């Protein structure tokens, strides 16, 4: 099974600043990686797929990069609505998919 | 507007069975695949199962294989997750989610709010 390890577990950042979240895969997943945002009380929202492609309607302040085993999600100019839990997910091992444990982005 | 609404959760004893429903609107089950994903309290997201657009391929996660099964109703507006031989570690919120059908299958772009299953004596 492909294990995704996200770091840090919690990240405290002030509004207006930027944040960088990391996801590391236990084996090469090429660019078959997605990022999701989960706001409190809401379902996950697809932000990024294919490691770096923004999903429909996702603001440009969300960007992502990486391939192989190391991936990052970068959020610039943090807004109040961005404080949430972020998950990475791989589909390289399709039809099985796995998620990371999540990074909680909280207001500092 | 794409919507997925789960129902059918509740409290069930270990070894028991439960059937969850996922009612979809705004798209057709014939067009895209649907996933079931669960999340236990304090844990991460765990993929449970996937049914493809024509129902010819259904896949299950190792932890539920042989115990859970996916089906649809004749109108193709409701997806079911039949769960049997339930264990305490099946306790979770269960979501159905639509496959985004982007470059590749396996990305999930619309999720239901989830239904809570508690396995306890």
JSON list of C-alpha atoms in Angstrom, two decimals:
[
{"chain": "A", "resi": 1, "resn": "UNK", "atom": "CA", "xyz": [0.00, 0.00, 0.00]},
{"chain": "A", "resi": 2, "resn": "UNK", "atom": "CA", "xyz": [1.19, 3.49, -0.80]},
{"chain": "A", "resi": 3, "resn": "UNK", "atom": "CA", "xyz": [1.47, 5.44, 2.44]},
{"chain": "A", "resi": 4, "resn": "UNK", "atom": "CA", "xyz": [1.26, 9.22, 2.31]},
{"chain": "A", "resi": 5, "resn": "UNK", "atom": "CA", "xyz": [2.84, 11.15, 5.17]},
{"chain": "A", "resi": 6, "resn": "UNK", "atom": "CA", "xyz": [1.85, 14.76, 5.60]},
{"chain": "A", "resi": 7, "resn": "UNK", "atom": "CA", "xyz": [3.80, 17.34, 7.53]},
{"chain": "A", "resi": 8, "resn": "UNK", "atom": "CA", "xyz": [3.47, 19.18, 9.69]},
{"chain": "A", "resi": 9, "resn": "UNK", "atom": "CA", "xyz": [0.44, 17.79, 11.49]},
{"chain": "A", "resi": 10, "resn": "UNK", "atom": "CA", "xyz": [-0.55, 21.30, 12.48]},
{"chain": "A", "resi": 11, "resn": "UNK", "atom": "CA", "xyz": [0.62, 24.58, 11.01]},
{"chain": "A", "resi": 12, "resn": "UNK", "atom": "CA", "xyz": [-0.11, 27.92, 12.66]},
{"chain": "A", "resi": 13, "resn": "UNK", "atom": "CA", "xyz": [-0.03, 30.90, 10.34]},
{"chain": "A", "resi": 14, "resn": "UNK", "atom": "CA", "xyz": [-1.39, 34.44, 10.46]},
{"chain": "A", "resi": 15, "resn": "UNK", "atom": "CA", "xyz": [-3.94, 35.66, 7.92]},
{"chain": "A", "resi": 16, "resn": "UNK", "atom": "CA", "xyz": [-2.26, 37.33, 4.98]},
{"chain": "A", "resi": 17, "resn": "UNK", "atom": "CA", "xyz": [0.82, 35.16, 5.25]},
{"chain": "A", "resi": 18, "resn": "UNK", "atom": "CA", "xyz": [1.68, 32.10, 3.21]},
{"chain": "A", "resi": 19, "resn": "UNK", "atom": "CA", "xyz": [1.76, 28.42, 4.10]},
{"chain": "A", "resi": 20, "resn": "UNK", "atom": "CA", "xyz": [3.54, 25.42, 2.66]},
{"chain": "A", "resi": 21, "resn": "UNK", "atom": "CA", "xyz": [2.26, 21.91, 3.32]},
{"chain": "A", "resi": 22, "resn": "UNK", "atom": "CA", "xyz": [4.16, 18.76, 2.47]},
{"chain": "A", "resi": 23, "resn": "UNK", "atom": "CA", "xyz": [3.13, 15.28, 1.44]},
{"chain": "A", "resi": 24, "resn": "UNK", "atom": "CA", "xyz": [5.63, 12.43, 1.07]},
{"chain": "A", "resi": 25, "resn": "UNK", "atom": "CA", "xyz": [4.78, 9.12, -0.58]},
{"chain": "A", "resi": 26, "resn": "UNK", "atom": "CA", "xyz": [6.27, 5.79, 0.47]},
{"chain": "A", "resi": 27, "resn": "UNK", "atom": "CA", "xyz": [6.99, 5.01, -3.16]},
{"chain": "A", "resi": 28, "resn": "UNK", "atom": "CA", "xyz": [7.03, 6.79, -6.50]},
{"chain": "A", "resi": 29, "resn": "UNK", "atom": "CA", "xyz": [3.51, 7.96, -7.40]},
{"chain": "A", "resi": 30, "resn": "UNK", "atom": "CA", "xyz": [4.68, 10.06, -10.36]},
{"chain": "A", "resi": 31, "resn": "UNK", "atom": "CA", "xyz": [2.26, 12.99, -10.57]},
{"chain": "A", "resi": 32, "resn": "UNK", "atom": "CA", "xyz": [-0.84, 11.03, -9.58]},
{"chain": "A", "resi": 33, "resn": "UNK", "atom": "CA", "xyz": [-1.51, 13.17, -6.54]},
{"chain": "A", "resi": 34, "resn": "UNK", "atom": "CA", "xyz": [-4.36, 15.38, -5.41]},
{"chain": "A", "resi": 35, "resn": "UNK", "atom": "CA", "xyz": [-4.94, 17.84, -2.59]},
{"chain": "A", "resi": 36, "resn": "UNK", "atom": "CA", "xyz": [-8.22, 18.42, -0.78]},
{"chain": "A", "resi": 37, "resn": "UNK", "atom": "CA", "xyz": [-9.41, 21.07, 1.64]},
{"chain": "A", "resi": 38, "resn": "UNK", "atom": "CA", "xyz": [-11.82, 20.23, 4.40]},
{"chain": "A", "resi": 39, "resn": "UNK", "atom": "CA", "xyz": [-13.39, 23.13, 6.25]},
{"chain": "A", "resi": 40, "resn": "UNK", "atom": "CA", "xyz": [-15.10, 22.46, 9.60]},
{"chain": "A", "resi": 41, "resn": "UNK", "atom": "CA", "xyz": [-18.50, 20.91, 9.10]},
{"chain": "A", "resi": 42, "resn": "UNK", "atom": "CA", "xyz": [-18.01, 20.52, 5.36]},
{"chain": "A", "resi": 43, "resn": "UNK", "atom": "CA", "xyz": [-17.05, 17.73, 3.03]},
{"chain": "A", "resi": 44, "resn": "UNK", "atom": "CA", "xyz": [-13.64, 17.61, 1.34]},
{"chain": "A", "resi": 45, "resn": "UNK", "atom": "CA", "xyz": [-13.14, 19.87, -1.68]},
{"chain": "A", "resi": 46, "resn": "UNK", "atom": "CA", "xyz": [-10.82, 18.97, -4.52]},
{"chain": "A", "resi": 47, "resn": "UNK", "atom": "CA", "xyz": [-8.16, 21.66, -4.90]},
{"chain": "A", "resi": 48, "resn": "UNK", "atom": "CA", "xyz": [-5.40, 20.12, -7.00]},
{"chain": "A", "resi": 49, "resn": "UNK", "atom": "CA", "xyz": [-5.08, 17.04, -9.16]},
{"chain": "A", "resi": 50, "resn": "UNK", "atom": "CA", "xyz": [-2.23, 15.69, -11.24]},
{"chain": "A", "resi": 51, "resn": "UNK", "atom": "CA", "xyz": [0.13, 17.14, -8.62]},
{"chain": "A", "resi": 52, "resn": "UNK", "atom": "CA", "xyz": [-0.14, 20.70, -9.91]},
{"chain": "A", "resi": 53, "resn": "UNK", "atom": "CA", "xyz": [-3.40, 21.30, -11.77]},
{"chain": "A", "resi": 54, "resn": "UNK", "atom": "CA", "xyz": [-5.98, 23.45, -10.06]},
{"chain": "A", "resi": 55, "resn": "UNK", "atom": "CA", "xyz": [-9.50, 22.06, -10.04]},
{"chain": "A", "resi": 56, "resn": "UNK", "atom": "CA", "xyz": [-12.36, 24.14, -11.39]},
{"chain": "A", "resi": 57, "resn": "UNK", "atom": "CA", "xyz": [-13.00, 27.29, -9.40]},
{"chain": "A", "resi": 58, "resn": "UNK", "atom": "CA", "xyz": [-9.92, 27.07, -7.20]},
{"chain": "A", "resi": 59, "resn": "UNK", "atom": "CA", "xyz": [-8.24, 30.44, -6.64]},
{"chain": "A", "resi": 60, "resn": "UNK", "atom": "CA", "xyz": [-4.77, 31.07, -7.98]},
{"chain": "A", "resi": 61, "resn": "UNK", "atom": "CA", "xyz": [-3.41, 31.57, -4.45]},
{"chain": "A", "resi": 62, "resn": "UNK", "atom": "CA", "xyz": [-3.42, 27.77, -4.24]},
{"chain": "A", "resi": 63, "resn": "UNK", "atom": "CA", "xyz": [-0.53, 26.16, -6.06]},
{"chain": "A", "resi": 64, "resn": "UNK", "atom": "CA", "xyz": [1.14, 22.81, -5.85]},
{"chain": "A", "resi": 65, "resn": "UNK", "atom": "CA", "xyz": [4.19, 21.06, -7.15]},
{"chain": "A", "resi": 66, "resn": "UNK", "atom": "CA", "xyz": [6.18, 17.88, -6.94]},
{"chain": "A", "resi": 67, "resn": "UNK", "atom": "CA", "xyz": [6.50, 14.49, -8.50]},
{"chain": "A", "resi": 68, "resn": "UNK", "atom": "CA", "xyz": [7.73, 11.09, -7.48]},
{"chain": "A", "resi": 69, "resn": "UNK", "atom": "CA", "xyz": [7.65, 11.00, -3.70]},
{"chain": "A", "resi": 70, "resn": "UNK", "atom": "CA", "xyz": [7.71, 14.65, -2.55]},
{"chain": "A", "resi": 71, "resn": "UNK", "atom": "CA", "xyz": [4.88, 17.10, -3.03]},
{"chain": "A", "resi": 72, "resn": "UNK", "atom": "CA", "xyz": [3.99, 20.53, -1.71]},
{"chain": "A", "resi": 73, "resn": "UNK", "atom": "CA", "xyz": [0.86, 22.63, -1.52]},
{"chain": "A", "resi": 74, "resn": "UNK", "atom": "CA", "xyz": [1.46, 26.35, -1.21]},
{"chain": "A", "resi": 75, "resn": "UNK", "atom": "CA", "xyz": [-1.19, 28.85, -0.20]},
{"chain": "A", "resi": 76, "resn": "UNK", "atom": "CA", "xyz": [-0.34, 32.53, -0.46]},
{"chain": "A", "resi": 77, "resn": "UNK", "atom": "CA", "xyz": [-2.07, 35.47, 1.21]},
{"chain": "A", "resi": 78, "resn": "UNK", "atom": "CA", "xyz": [-4.10, 33.31, 3.58]},
{"chain": "A", "resi": 79, "resn": "UNK", "atom": "CA", "xyz": [-7.73, 34.24, 4.03]},
{"chain": "A", "resi": 80, "resn": "UNK", "atom": "CA", "xyz": [-9.99, 33.26, 6.91]},
{"chain": "A", "resi": 81, "resn": "UNK", "atom": "CA", "xyz": [-11.74, 30.62, 4.81]},
{"chain": "A", "resi": 82, "resn": "UNK", "atom": "CA", "xyz": [-8.42, 28.88, 4.08]},
{"chain": "A", "resi": 83, "resn": "UNK", "atom": "CA", "xyz": [-7.96, 27.70, 7.65]},
{"chain": "A", "resi": 84, "resn": "UNK", "atom": "CA", "xyz": [-8.97, 24.07, 7.39]},
{"chain": "A", "resi": 85, "resn": "UNK", "atom": "CA", "xyz": [-7.57, 20.57, 7.20]},
{"chain": "A", "resi": 86, "resn": "UNK", "atom": "CA", "xyz": [-5.73, 19.63, 4.01]},
{"chain": "A", "resi": 87, "resn": "UNK", "atom": "CA", "xyz": [-5.33, 16.09, 2.72]},
{"chain": "A", "resi": 88, "resn": "UNK", "atom": "CA", "xyz": [-3.20, 14.69, -0.03]},
{"chain": "A", "resi": 89, "resn": "UNK", "atom": "CA", "xyz": [-4.34, 11.61, -1.96]},
{"chain": "A", "resi": 90, "resn": "UNK", "atom": "CA", "xyz": [-2.69, 9.36, -4.51]},
{"chain": "A", "resi": 91, "resn": "UNK", "atom": "CA", "xyz": [-4.30, 7.43, -7.35]},
{"chain": "A", "resi": 92, "resn": "UNK", "atom": "CA", "xyz": [-1.11, 5.80, -8.65]},
{"chain": "A", "resi": 93, "resn": "UNK", "atom": "CA", "xyz": [-2.16, 2.49, -7.10]},
{"chain": "A", "resi": 94, "resn": "UNK", "atom": "CA", "xyz": [-5.54, 2.63, -8.85]},
{"chain": "A", "resi": 95, "resn": "UNK", "atom": "CA", "xyz": [-8.06, 1.13, -8.29]},
{"chain": "A", "resi": 96, "resn": "UNK", "atom": "CA", "xyz": [-6.88, 1.52, -4.72]},
{"chain": "A", "resi": 97, "resn": "UNK", "atom": "CA", "xyz": [-6.42, 5.11, -3.57]},
{"chain": "A", "resi": 98, "resn": "UNK", "atom": "CA", "xyz": [-4.98, 6.33, -0.29]},
{"chain": "A", "resi": 99, "resn": "UNK", "atom": "CA", "xyz": [-5.04, 9.58, 1.64]},
{"chain": "A", "resi": 100, "resn": "UNK", "atom": "CA", "xyz": [-2.58, 11.24, 3.93]},
{"chain": "A", "resi": 101, "resn": "UNK", "atom": "CA", "xyz": [-3.48, 11.85, 7.55]},
{"chain": "A", "resi": 102, "resn": "UNK", "atom": "CA", "xyz": [-4.00, 15.54, 6.99]},
{"chain": "A", "resi": 103, "resn": "UNK", "atom": "CA", "xyz": [-2.44, 18.85, 8.00]},
{"chain": "A", "resi": 104, "resn": "UNK", "atom": "CA", "xyz": [-4.48, 21.22, 10.12]},
{"chain": "A", "resi": 105, "resn": "UNK", "atom": "CA", "xyz": [-3.89, 24.82, 9.10]},
{"chain": "A", "resi": 106, "resn": "UNK", "atom": "CA", "xyz": [-4.86, 27.03, 12.01]},
{"chain": "A", "resi": 107, "resn": "UNK", "atom": "CA", "xyz": [-4.90, 30.72, 12.69]},
{"chain": "A", "resi": 108, "resn": "UNK", "atom": "CA", "xyz": [-1.91, 31.96, 14.63]},
{"chain": "B", "resi": 1, "resn": "UNK", "atom": "CA", "xyz": [-26.24, 21.07, -9.58]},
{"chain": "B", "resi": 2, "resn": "UNK", "atom": "CA", "xyz": [-24.32, 18.00, -8.51]},
{"chain": "B", "resi": 3, "resn": "UNK", "atom": "CA", "xyz": [-25.47, 16.58, -5.18]},
{"chain": "B", "resi": 4, "resn": "UNK", "atom": "CA", "xyz": [-24.87, 13.41, -3.23]},
{"chain": "B", "resi": 5, "resn": "UNK", "atom": "CA", "xyz": [-26.85, 12.67, -0.08]},
{"chain": "B", "resi": 6, "resn": "UNK", "atom": "CA", "xyz": [-26.07, 9.74, 2.16]},
{"chain": "B", "resi": 7, "resn": "UNK", "atom": "CA", "xyz": [-28.42, 8.08, 4.59]},
{"chain": "B", "resi": 8, "resn": "UNK", "atom": "CA", "xyz": [-28.87, 4.85, 6.47]},
{"chain": "B", "resi": 9, "resn": "UNK", "atom": "CA", "xyz": [-26.30, 5.22, 9.19]},
{"chain": "B", "resi": 10, "resn": "UNK", "atom": "CA", "xyz": [-26.99, 4.25, 12.76]},
{"chain": "B", "resi": 11, "resn": "UNK", "atom": "CA", "xyz": [-25.93, 2.04, 15.62]},
{"chain": "B", "resi": 12, "resn": "UNK", "atom": "CA", "xyz": [-25.43, -1.65, 14.91]},
{"chain": "B", "resi": 13, "resn": "UNK", "atom": "CA", "xyz": [-24.02, -4.48, 16.98]},
{"chain": "B", "resi": 14, "resn": "UNK", "atom": "CA", "xyz": [-20.75, -6.17, 16.08]},
{"chain": "B", "resi": 15, "resn": "UNK", "atom": "CA", "xyz": [-21.38, -8.83, 13.48]},
{"chain": "B", "resi": 16, "resn": "UNK", "atom": "CA", "xyz": [-24.49, -7.05, 12.25]},
{"chain": "B", "resi": 17, "resn": "UNK", "atom": "CA", "xyz": [-25.39, -5.55, 8.90]},
{"chain": "B", "resi": 18, "resn": "UNK", "atom": "CA", "xyz": [-26.38, -2.14, 7.61]},
{"chain": "B", "resi": 19, "resn": "UNK", "atom": "CA", "xyz": [-27.17, -0.67, 4.21]},
{"chain": "B", "resi": 20, "resn": "UNK", "atom": "CA", "xyz": [-26.17, 2.86, 3.37]},
{"chain": "B", "resi": 21, "resn": "UNK", "atom": "CA", "xyz": [-27.75, 4.83, 0.54]},
{"chain": "B", "resi": 22, "resn": "UNK", "atom": "CA", "xyz": [-26.30, 7.58, -1.62]},
{"chain": "B", "resi": 23, "resn": "UNK", "atom": "CA", "xyz": [-28.90, 9.51, -3.61]},
{"chain": "B", "resi": 24, "resn": "UNK", "atom": "CA", "xyz": [-27.39, 11.44, -6.50]},
{"chain": "B", "resi": 25, "resn": "UNK", "atom": "CA", "xyz": [-28.68, 14.33, -8.57]},
{"chain": "B", "resi": 26, "resn": "UNK", "atom": "CA", "xyz": [-27.26, 16.60, -11.23]},
{"chain": "B", "resi": 27, "resn": "UNK", "atom": "CA", "xyz": [-25.50, 13.78, -13.00]},
{"chain": "B", "resi": 28, "resn": "UNK", "atom": "CA", "xyz": [-26.01, 10.16, -13.93]},
{"chain": "B", "resi": 29, "resn": "UNK", "atom": "CA", "xyz": [-24.46, 7.04, -12.49]},
{"chain": "B", "resi": 30, "resn": "UNK", "atom": "CA", "xyz": [-24.01, 5.96, -16.11]},
{"chain": "B", "resi": 31, "resn": "UNK", "atom": "CA", "xyz": [-21.59, 8.83, -16.69]},
{"chain": "B", "resi": 32, "resn": "UNK", "atom": "CA", "xyz": [-19.11, 8.64, -13.84]},
{"chain": "B", "resi": 33, "resn": "UNK", "atom": "CA", "xyz": [-17.84, 6.37, -11.13]},
{"chain": "B", "resi": 34, "resn": "UNK", "atom": "CA", "xyz": [-18.69, 6.72, -7.45]},
{"chain": "B", "resi": 35, "resn": "UNK", "atom": "CA", "xyz": [-16.50, 6.12, -4.45]},
{"chain": "B", "resi": 36, "resn": "UNK", "atom": "CA", "xyz": [-17.27, 5.38, -0.83]},
{"chain": "B", "resi": 37, "resn": "UNK", "atom": "CA", "xyz": [-14.81, 6.91, 1.63]},
{"chain": "B", "resi": 38, "resn": "UNK", "atom": "CA", "xyz": [-14.97, 6.78, 5.42]},
{"chain": "B", "resi": 39, "resn": "UNK", "atom": "CA", "xyz": [-13.44, 8.68, 8.28]},
{"chain": "B", "resi": 40, "resn": "UNK", "atom": "CA", "xyz": [-13.25, 7.46, 11.83]},
{"chain": "B", "resi": 41, "resn": "UNK", "atom": "CA", "xyz": [-13.16, 10.01, 14.62]},
{"chain": "B", "resi": 42, "resn": "UNK", "atom": "CA", "xyz": [-9.71, 11.52, 14.90]},
{"chain": "B", "resi": 43, "resn": "UNK", "atom": "CA", "xyz": [-8.44, 9.56, 11.92]},
{"chain": "B", "resi": 44, "resn": "UNK", "atom": "CA", "xyz": [-7.77, 10.28, 8.30]},
{"chain": "B", "resi": 45, "resn": "UNK", "atom": "CA", "xyz": [-9.80, 9.49, 5.23]},
{"chain": "B", "resi": 46, "resn": "UNK", "atom": "CA", "xyz": [-9.96, 5.85, 4.16]},
{"chain": "B", "resi": 47, "resn": "UNK", "atom": "CA", "xyz": [-11.10, 4.74, 0.72]},
{"chain": "B", "resi": 48, "resn": "UNK", "atom": "CA", "xyz": [-13.70, 1.96, 0.94]},
{"chain": "B", "resi": 49, "resn": "UNK", "atom": "CA", "xyz": [-15.01, 1.13, -2.51]},
{"chain": "B", "resi": 50, "resn": "UNK", "atom": "CA", "xyz": [-15.51, 2.27, -6.09]},
{"chain": "B", "resi": 51, "resn": "UNK", "atom": "CA", "xyz": [-18.11, 1.49, -8.72]},
{"chain": "B", "resi": 52, "resn": "UNK", "atom": "CA", "xyz": [-17.35, 2.51, -12.29]},
{"chain": "B", "resi": 53, "resn": "UNK", "atom": "CA", "xyz": [-19.80, 4.23, -14.61]},
{"chain": "B", "resi": 54, "resn": "UNK", "atom": "CA", "xyz": [-21.37, 1.12, -16.09]},
{"chain": "B", "resi": 55, "resn": "UNK", "atom": "CA", "xyz": [-21.11, -1.04, -13.00]},
{"chain": "B", "resi": 56, "resn": "UNK", "atom": "CA", "xyz": [-18.88, -3.62, -14.63]},
{"chain": "B", "resi": 57, "resn": "UNK", "atom": "CA", "xyz": [-16.01, -2.86, -12.30]},
{"chain": "B", "resi": 58, "resn": "UNK", "atom": "CA", "xyz": [-16.39, -2.59, -8.55]},
{"chain": "B", "resi": 59, "resn": "UNK", "atom": "CA", "xyz": [-13.36, -2.45, -6.30]},
{"chain": "B", "resi": 60, "resn": "UNK", "atom": "CA", "xyz": [-13.03, -2.65, -2.53]},
{"chain": "B", "resi": 61, "resn": "UNK", "atom": "CA", "xyz": [-10.42, -1.71, 0.00]},
{"chain": "B", "resi": 62, "resn": "UNK", "atom": "CA", "xyz": [-8.66, -4.58, 1.71]},
{"chain": "B", "resi": 63, "resn": "UNK", "atom": "CA", "xyz": [-10.23, -3.83, 5.08]},
{"chain": "B", "resi": 64, "resn": "UNK", "atom": "CA", "xyz": [-13.79, -4.33, 3.75]},
{"chain": "B", "resi": 65, "resn": "UNK", "atom": "CA", "xyz": [-13.29, -6.85, 0.96]},
{"chain": "B", "resi": 66, "resn": "UNK", "atom": "CA", "xyz": [-15.67, -9.78, 1.33]},
{"chain": "B", "resi": 67, "resn": "UNK", "atom": "CA", "xyz": [-17.84, -7.92, 3.85]},
{"chain": "B", "resi": 68, "resn": "UNK", "atom": "CA", "xyz": [-19.09, -4.87, 1.94]},
{"chain": "B", "resi": 69, "resn": "UNK", "atom": "CA", "xyz": [-20.78, -4.71, -1.43]},
{"chain": "B", "resi": 70, "resn": "UNK", "atom": "CA", "xyz": [-21.89, -1.90, -3.75]},
{"chain": "B", "resi": 71, "resn": "UNK", "atom": "CA", "xyz": [-25.03, -1.89, -5.83]},
{"chain": "B", "resi": 72, "resn": "UNK", "atom": "CA", "xyz": [-27.47, 0.50, -7.47]},
{"chain": "B", "resi": 73, "resn": "UNK", "atom": "CA", "xyz": [-31.22, 0.76, -7.82]},
{"chain": "B", "resi": 74, "resn": "UNK", "atom": "CA", "xyz": [-32.97, 0.29, -11.16]},
{"chain": "B", "resi": 75, "resn": "UNK", "atom": "CA", "xyz": [-33.42, 4.02, -11.64]},
{"chain": "B", "resi": 76, "resn": "UNK", "atom": "CA", "xyz": [-29.66, 4.54, -11.30]},
{"chain": "B", "resi": 77, "resn": "UNK", "atom": "CA", "xyz": [-30.18, 7.43, -8.89]},
{"chain": "B", "resi": 78, "resn": "UNK", "atom": "CA", "xyz": [-29.21, 5.62, -5.74]},
{"chain": "B", "resi": 79, "resn": "UNK", "atom": "CA", "xyz": [-26.01, 3.81, -4.86]},
{"chain": "B", "resi": 80, "resn": "UNK", "atom": "CA", "xyz": [-25.98, 1.40, -1.94]},
{"chain": "B", "resi": 81, "resn": "UNK", "atom": "CA", "xyz": [-23.22, 0.19, 0.32]},
{"chain": "B", "resi": 82, "resn": "UNK", "atom": "CA", "xyz": [-24.26, -3.06, 1.93]},
{"chain": "B", "resi": 83, "resn": "UNK", "atom": "CA", "xyz": [-22.14, -3.69, 5.00]},
{"chain": "B", "resi": 84, "resn": "UNK", "atom": "CA", "xyz": [-22.07, -7.01, 6.82]},
{"chain": "B", "resi": 85, "resn": "UNK", "atom": "CA", "xyz": [-19.99, -8.68, 9.53]},
{"chain": "B", "resi": 86, "resn": "UNK", "atom": "CA", "xyz": [-19.47, -5.24, 10.97]},
{"chain": "B", "resi": 87, "resn": "UNK", "atom": "CA", "xyz": [-16.66, -4.65, 13.43]},
{"chain": "B", "resi": 88, "resn": "UNK", "atom": "CA", "xyz": [-15.92, -1.87, 15.86]},
{"chain": "B", "resi": 89, "resn": "UNK", "atom": "CA", "xyz": [-13.25, -0.50, 13.55]},
{"chain": "B", "resi": 90, "resn": "UNK", "atom": "CA", "xyz": [-15.90, 0.08, 10.88]},
{"chain": "B", "resi": 91, "resn": "UNK", "atom": "CA", "xyz": [-17.25, 2.89, 13.06]},
{"chain": "B", "resi": 92, "resn": "UNK", "atom": "CA", "xyz": [-16.91, 6.03, 10.97]},
{"chain": "B", "resi": 93, "resn": "UNK", "atom": "CA", "xyz": [-18.66, 8.67, 8.92]},
{"chain": "B", "resi": 94, "resn": "UNK", "atom": "CA", "xyz": [-19.24, 7.25, 5.46]},
{"chain": "B", "resi": 95, "resn": "UNK", "atom": "CA", "xyz": [-19.20, 9.53, 2.43]},
{"chain": "B", "resi": 96, "resn": "UNK", "atom": "CA", "xyz": [-20.07, 8.83, -1.17]},
{"chain": "B", "resi": 97, "resn": "UNK", "atom": "CA", "xyz": [-18.14, 10.90, -3.65]},
{"chain": "B", "resi": 98, "resn": "UNK", "atom": "CA", "xyz": [-18.20, 11.38, -7.39]},
{"chain": "B", "resi": 99, "resn": "UNK", "atom": "CA", "xyz": [-15.14, 10.59, -9.43]},
{"chain": "B", "resi": 100, "resn": "UNK", "atom": "CA", "xyz": [-13.93, 13.73, -11.18]},
{"chain": "B", "resi": 101, "resn": "UNK", "atom": "CA", "xyz": [-13.23, 11.80, -14.41]},
{"chain": "B", "resi": 102, "resn": "UNK", "atom": "CA", "xyz": [-10.28, 14.07, -15.11]},
{"chain": "B", "resi": 103, "resn": "UNK", "atom": "CA", "xyz": [-7.06, 12.94, -16.78]},
{"chain": "B", "resi": 104, "resn": "UNK", "atom": "CA", "xyz": [-7.46, 9.71, -14.86]},
{"chain": "B", "resi": 105, "resn": "UNK", "atom": "CA", "xyz": [-10.03, 8.16, -12.59]},
{"chain": "B", "resi": 106, "resn": "UNK", "atom": "CA", "xyz": [-9.31, 8.37, -8.92]},
{"chain": "B", "resi": 107, "resn": "UNK", "atom": "CA", "xyz": [-9.81, 12.02, -8.04]},
{"chain": "B", "resi": 108, "resn": "UNK", "atom": "CA", "xyz": [-12.99, 12.92, -6.17]},
{"chain": "B", "resi": 109, "resn": "UNK", "atom": "CA", "xyz": [-14.66, 16.22, -6.98]},
{"chain": "B", "resi": 110, "resn": "UNK", "atom": "CA", "xyz": [-18.04, 16.15, -5.22]},
{"chain": "B", "resi": 111, "resn": "UNK", "atom": "CA", "xyz": [-18.75, 14.64, -1.84]},
{"chain": "B", "resi": 112, "resn": "UNK", "atom": "CA", "xyz": [-21.84, 14.06, 0.25]},
{"chain": "B", "resi": 113, "resn": "UNK", "atom": "CA", "xyz": [-22.02, 15.21, 3.86]},
{"chain": "B", "resi": 114, "resn": "UNK", "atom": "CA", "xyz": [-21.74, 11.68, 5.15]},
{"chain": "B", "resi": 115, "resn": "UNK", "atom": "CA", "xyz": [-23.69, 9.34, 7.40]},
{"chain": "B", "resi": 116, "resn": "UNK", "atom": "CA", "xyz": [-22.44, 8.06, 10.76]},
{"chain": "B", "resi": 117, "resn": "UNK", "atom": "CA", "xyz": [-22.13, 4.35, 11.42]},
{"chain": "B", "resi": 118, "resn": "UNK", "atom": "CA", "xyz": [-21.45, 3.20, 14.98]},
{"chain": "B", "resi": 119, "resn": "UNK", "atom": "CA", "xyz": [-20.67, -0.43, 15.60]},
{"chain": "B", "resi": 120, "resn": "UNK", "atom": "CA", "xyz": [-21.12, -1.11, 19.29]},
{"chain": "B", "resi": 121, "resn": "UNK", "atom": "CA", "xyz": [-22.74, -3.57, 21.63]}
]
